[in-house]
Short mmCIF file of C-alpha atoms in Angstrom, two decimals:
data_model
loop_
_atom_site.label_atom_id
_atom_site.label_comp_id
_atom_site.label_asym_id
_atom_site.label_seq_id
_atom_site.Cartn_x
_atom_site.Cartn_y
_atom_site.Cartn_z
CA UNK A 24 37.01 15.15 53.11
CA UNK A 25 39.75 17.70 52.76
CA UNK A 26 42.79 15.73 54.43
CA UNK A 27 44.02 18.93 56.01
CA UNK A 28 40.77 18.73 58.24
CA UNK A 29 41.95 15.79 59.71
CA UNK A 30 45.49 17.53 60.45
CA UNK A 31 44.15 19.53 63.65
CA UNK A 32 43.04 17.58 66.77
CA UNK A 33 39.76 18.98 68.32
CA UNK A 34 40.09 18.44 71.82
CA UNK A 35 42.95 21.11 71.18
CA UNK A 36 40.80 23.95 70.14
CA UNK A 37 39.22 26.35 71.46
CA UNK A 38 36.63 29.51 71.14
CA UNK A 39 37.22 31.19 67.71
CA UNK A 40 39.55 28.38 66.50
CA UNK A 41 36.94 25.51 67.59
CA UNK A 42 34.22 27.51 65.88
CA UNK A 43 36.58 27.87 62.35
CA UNK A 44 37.77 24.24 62.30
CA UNK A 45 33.92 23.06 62.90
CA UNK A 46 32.66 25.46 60.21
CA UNK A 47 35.45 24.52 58.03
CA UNK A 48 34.42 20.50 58.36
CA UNK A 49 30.70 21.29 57.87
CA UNK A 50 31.06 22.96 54.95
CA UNK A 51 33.85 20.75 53.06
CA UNK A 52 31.10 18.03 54.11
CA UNK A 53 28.57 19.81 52.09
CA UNK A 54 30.69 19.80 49.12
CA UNK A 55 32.01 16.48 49.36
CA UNK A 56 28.15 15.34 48.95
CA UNK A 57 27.49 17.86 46.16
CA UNK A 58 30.48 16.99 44.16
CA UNK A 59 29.37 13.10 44.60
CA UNK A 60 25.91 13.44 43.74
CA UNK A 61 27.00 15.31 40.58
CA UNK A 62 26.71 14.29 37.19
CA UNK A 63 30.33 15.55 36.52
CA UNK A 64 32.23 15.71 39.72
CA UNK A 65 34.67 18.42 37.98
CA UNK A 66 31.25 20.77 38.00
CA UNK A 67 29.47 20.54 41.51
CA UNK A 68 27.07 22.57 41.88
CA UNK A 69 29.16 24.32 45.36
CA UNK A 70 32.42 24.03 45.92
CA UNK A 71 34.54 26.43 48.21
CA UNK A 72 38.18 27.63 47.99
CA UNK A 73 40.21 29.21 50.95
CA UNK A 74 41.35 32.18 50.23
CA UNK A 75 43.27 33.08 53.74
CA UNK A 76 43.36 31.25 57.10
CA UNK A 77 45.06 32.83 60.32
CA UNK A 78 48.07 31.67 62.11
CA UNK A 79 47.07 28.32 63.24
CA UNK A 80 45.90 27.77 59.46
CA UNK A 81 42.24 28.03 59.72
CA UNK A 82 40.47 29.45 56.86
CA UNK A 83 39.01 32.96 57.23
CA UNK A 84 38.06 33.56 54.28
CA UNK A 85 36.50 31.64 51.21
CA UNK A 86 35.03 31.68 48.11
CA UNK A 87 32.38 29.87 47.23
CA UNK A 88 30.91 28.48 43.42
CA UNK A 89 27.77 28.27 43.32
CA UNK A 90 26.42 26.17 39.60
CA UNK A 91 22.55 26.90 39.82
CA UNK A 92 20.76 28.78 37.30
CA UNK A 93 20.26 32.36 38.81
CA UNK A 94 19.22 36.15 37.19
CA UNK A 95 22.45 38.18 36.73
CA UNK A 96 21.14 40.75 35.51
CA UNK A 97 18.02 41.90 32.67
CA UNK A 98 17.28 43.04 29.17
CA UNK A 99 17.20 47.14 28.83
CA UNK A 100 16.17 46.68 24.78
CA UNK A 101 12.21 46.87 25.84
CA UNK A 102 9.79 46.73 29.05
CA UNK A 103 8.97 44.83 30.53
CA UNK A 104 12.88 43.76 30.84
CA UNK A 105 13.72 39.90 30.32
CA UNK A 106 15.66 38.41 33.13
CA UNK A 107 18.89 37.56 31.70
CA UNK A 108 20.12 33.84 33.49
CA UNK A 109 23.45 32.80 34.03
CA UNK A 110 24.68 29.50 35.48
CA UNK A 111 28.13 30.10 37.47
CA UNK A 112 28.45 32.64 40.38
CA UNK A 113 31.81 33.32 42.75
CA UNK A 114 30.79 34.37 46.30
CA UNK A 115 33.47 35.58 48.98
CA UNK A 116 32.82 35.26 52.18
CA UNK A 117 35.22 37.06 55.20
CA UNK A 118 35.17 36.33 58.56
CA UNK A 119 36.42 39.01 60.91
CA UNK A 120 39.02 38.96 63.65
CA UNK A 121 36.04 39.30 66.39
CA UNK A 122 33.57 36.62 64.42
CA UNK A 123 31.62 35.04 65.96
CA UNK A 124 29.94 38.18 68.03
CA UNK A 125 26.69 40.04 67.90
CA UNK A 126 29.17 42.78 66.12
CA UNK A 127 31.24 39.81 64.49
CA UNK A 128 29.12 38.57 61.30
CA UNK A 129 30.83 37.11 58.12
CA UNK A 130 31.09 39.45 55.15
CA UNK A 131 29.19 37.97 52.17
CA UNK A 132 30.03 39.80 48.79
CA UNK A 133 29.62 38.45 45.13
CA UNK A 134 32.41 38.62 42.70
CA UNK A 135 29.88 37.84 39.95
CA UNK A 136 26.70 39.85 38.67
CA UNK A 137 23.79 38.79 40.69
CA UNK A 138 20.29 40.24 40.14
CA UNK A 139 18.36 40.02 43.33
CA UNK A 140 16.73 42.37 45.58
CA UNK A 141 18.73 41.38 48.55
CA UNK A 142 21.97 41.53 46.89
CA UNK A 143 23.06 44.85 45.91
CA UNK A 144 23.61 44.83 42.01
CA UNK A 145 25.85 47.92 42.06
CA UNK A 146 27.50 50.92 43.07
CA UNK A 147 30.32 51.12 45.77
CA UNK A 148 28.42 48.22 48.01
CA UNK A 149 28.27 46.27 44.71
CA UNK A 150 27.59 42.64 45.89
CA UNK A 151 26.99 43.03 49.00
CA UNK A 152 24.55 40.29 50.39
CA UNK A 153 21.92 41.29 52.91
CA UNK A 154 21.18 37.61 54.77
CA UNK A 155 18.31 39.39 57.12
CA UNK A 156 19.22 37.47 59.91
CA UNK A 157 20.03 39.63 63.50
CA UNK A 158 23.46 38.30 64.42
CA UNK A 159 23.94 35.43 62.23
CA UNK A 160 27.54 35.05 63.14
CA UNK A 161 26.53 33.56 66.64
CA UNK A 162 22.80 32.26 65.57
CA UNK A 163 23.59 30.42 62.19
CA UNK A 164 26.20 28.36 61.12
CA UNK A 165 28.56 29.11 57.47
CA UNK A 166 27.21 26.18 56.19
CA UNK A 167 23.20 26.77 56.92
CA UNK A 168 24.24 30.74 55.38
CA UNK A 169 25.95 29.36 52.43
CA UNK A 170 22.67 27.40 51.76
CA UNK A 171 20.48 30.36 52.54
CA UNK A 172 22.58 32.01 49.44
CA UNK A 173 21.66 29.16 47.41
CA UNK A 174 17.92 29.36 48.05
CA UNK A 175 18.43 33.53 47.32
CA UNK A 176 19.98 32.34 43.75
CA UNK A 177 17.40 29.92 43.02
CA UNK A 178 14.71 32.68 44.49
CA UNK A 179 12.86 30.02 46.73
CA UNK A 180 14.02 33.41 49.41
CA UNK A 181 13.64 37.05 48.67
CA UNK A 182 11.84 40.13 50.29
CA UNK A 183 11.29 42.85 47.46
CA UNK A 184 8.56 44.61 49.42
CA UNK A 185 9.35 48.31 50.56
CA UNK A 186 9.05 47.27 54.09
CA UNK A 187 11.43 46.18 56.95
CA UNK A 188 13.62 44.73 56.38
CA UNK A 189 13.94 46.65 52.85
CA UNK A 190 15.42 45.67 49.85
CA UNK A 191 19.48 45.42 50.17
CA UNK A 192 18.52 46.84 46.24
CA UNK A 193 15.74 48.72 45.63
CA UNK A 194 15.76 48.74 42.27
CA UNK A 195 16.10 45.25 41.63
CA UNK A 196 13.08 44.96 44.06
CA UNK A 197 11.33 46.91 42.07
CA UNK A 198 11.42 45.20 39.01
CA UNK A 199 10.69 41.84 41.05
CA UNK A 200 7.31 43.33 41.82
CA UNK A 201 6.52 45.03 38.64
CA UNK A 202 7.88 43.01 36.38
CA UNK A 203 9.18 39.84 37.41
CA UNK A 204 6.35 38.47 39.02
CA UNK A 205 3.59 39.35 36.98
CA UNK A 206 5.29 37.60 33.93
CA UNK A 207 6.52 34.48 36.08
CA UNK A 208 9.97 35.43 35.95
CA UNK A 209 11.11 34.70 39.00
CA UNK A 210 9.75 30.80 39.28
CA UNK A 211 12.25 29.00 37.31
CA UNK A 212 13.83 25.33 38.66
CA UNK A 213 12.78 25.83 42.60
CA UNK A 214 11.10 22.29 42.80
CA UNK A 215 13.73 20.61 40.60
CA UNK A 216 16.86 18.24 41.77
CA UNK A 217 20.44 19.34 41.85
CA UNK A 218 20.81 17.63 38.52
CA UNK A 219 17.39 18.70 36.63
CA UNK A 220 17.89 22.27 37.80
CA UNK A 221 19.72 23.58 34.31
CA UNK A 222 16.89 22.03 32.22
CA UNK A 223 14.10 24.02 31.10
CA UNK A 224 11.08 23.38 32.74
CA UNK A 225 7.12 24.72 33.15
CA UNK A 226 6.78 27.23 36.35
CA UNK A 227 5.13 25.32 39.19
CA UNK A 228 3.77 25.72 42.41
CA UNK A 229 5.32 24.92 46.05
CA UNK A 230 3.32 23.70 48.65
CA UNK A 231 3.82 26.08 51.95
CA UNK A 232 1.50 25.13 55.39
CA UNK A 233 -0.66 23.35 53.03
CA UNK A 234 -1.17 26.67 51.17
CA UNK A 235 0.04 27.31 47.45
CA UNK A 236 3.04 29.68 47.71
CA UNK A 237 1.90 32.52 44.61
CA UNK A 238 4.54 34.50 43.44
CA UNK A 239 4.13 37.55 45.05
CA UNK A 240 6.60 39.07 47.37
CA UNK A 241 4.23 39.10 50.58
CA UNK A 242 4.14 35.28 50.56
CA UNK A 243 8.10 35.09 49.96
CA UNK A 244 8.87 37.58 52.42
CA UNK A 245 7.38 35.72 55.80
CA UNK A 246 9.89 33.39 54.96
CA UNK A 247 12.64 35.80 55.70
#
């Protein structure tokens, strides 16, 4: 554990600073066991750095690595258009003066190309990550968010169907449904270990309420 965790005393805390020294241990938990379980400690796959903290020295704001194979982005030579994988993605994350509130969520943005169709691959919102979850700033903790990222990377999560609540991209989305499901594209290391996850593998099927999970967006979406 990060030794500066250790530095604050609990009991002394309160409201917003309680919430940010809690979040803060959580997470540095998380990747503490990630860098431990690695096969090279150097290359977790998450890690965090603070970027800012406030006046008591808090982080409020972070970037995050996440190592997991992911789609940054596809192949414009032919249709349909190969994903294109990459295997390292920076993720900041901001947490406003008023967070938590209802009108208080953290700001998640990718620094990195990320091609998914609740991530918004460009234009002026470039990055911007839509977690579909209705005030997540008081309902979910950083650390269950950052891991809701993860699962959006690995696409074990998406919702590319033109209904609420939409595509954050609507172009990636469409792709996902024309062209990345029918050809399989988007099953690729779901089922696989943190350390098996970068090896090539044969697309398989998850197991969901004793159902098999097909790759179509309807099934992925009622887990949003």
């Amino acid at each position: 554990m990060n030794e500066a965790i250790n530095n604050f005393n609990q009991k002394e805390l309160s409201g917003r600073d309680a919430r940010l020294w809690k979040e803060w241990k959580e997470l540095d938990s998380l990747c503490a066991k990630r860098k431990a379980a690695a096969e090279n400690p150097r290359k977790p796959s998450l890690s965090y750095i603070i970027r800012r903290k406030n006046v008591m020295g808090l982080p409020t704001e972070y970037e995050i690595w996440y190592r997991v194979k992911s789609i940054v982005g596809v192949k414009d030579t032919a249709v349909p258009r190969e994903p294109i994988f990459g295997y390292l993605h920076k993720m900041s994350i901001v947490l406003p003066n008023n967070y938590p509130s209802a009108d208080g969520n953290p700001i998640f943005t990718f620094r990195s190309d990320i091609w998914h169709p609740n991530i918004r691959y460009s234009g002026s919102f470039k990055g911007h990550v839509c977690l579909t979850i209705k005030e997540m700033g008081v309902l979910a903790s950083l650390k269950d968010l950052v891991l809701r990222v993860e699962r959006y990377l690995k696409y074990q999560l998406y919702h590319a169907q033109n209904t609420y609540p939409y595509p954050e991209d609507q172009n990636v989305a469409e792709w996902v449904r024309e062209e990345g499901e029918p050809n399989g594209w988007v099953r690729f290391g779901q089922d696989m270990s943190e350390s098996e996850s970068e090896k090539p593998t044969k697309p398989t099927e998850n197991k969901e309420d004793g159902k098999t999970a097909k790759t179509v967006s309807k099934i992925i979406a009622r887990k949003i």
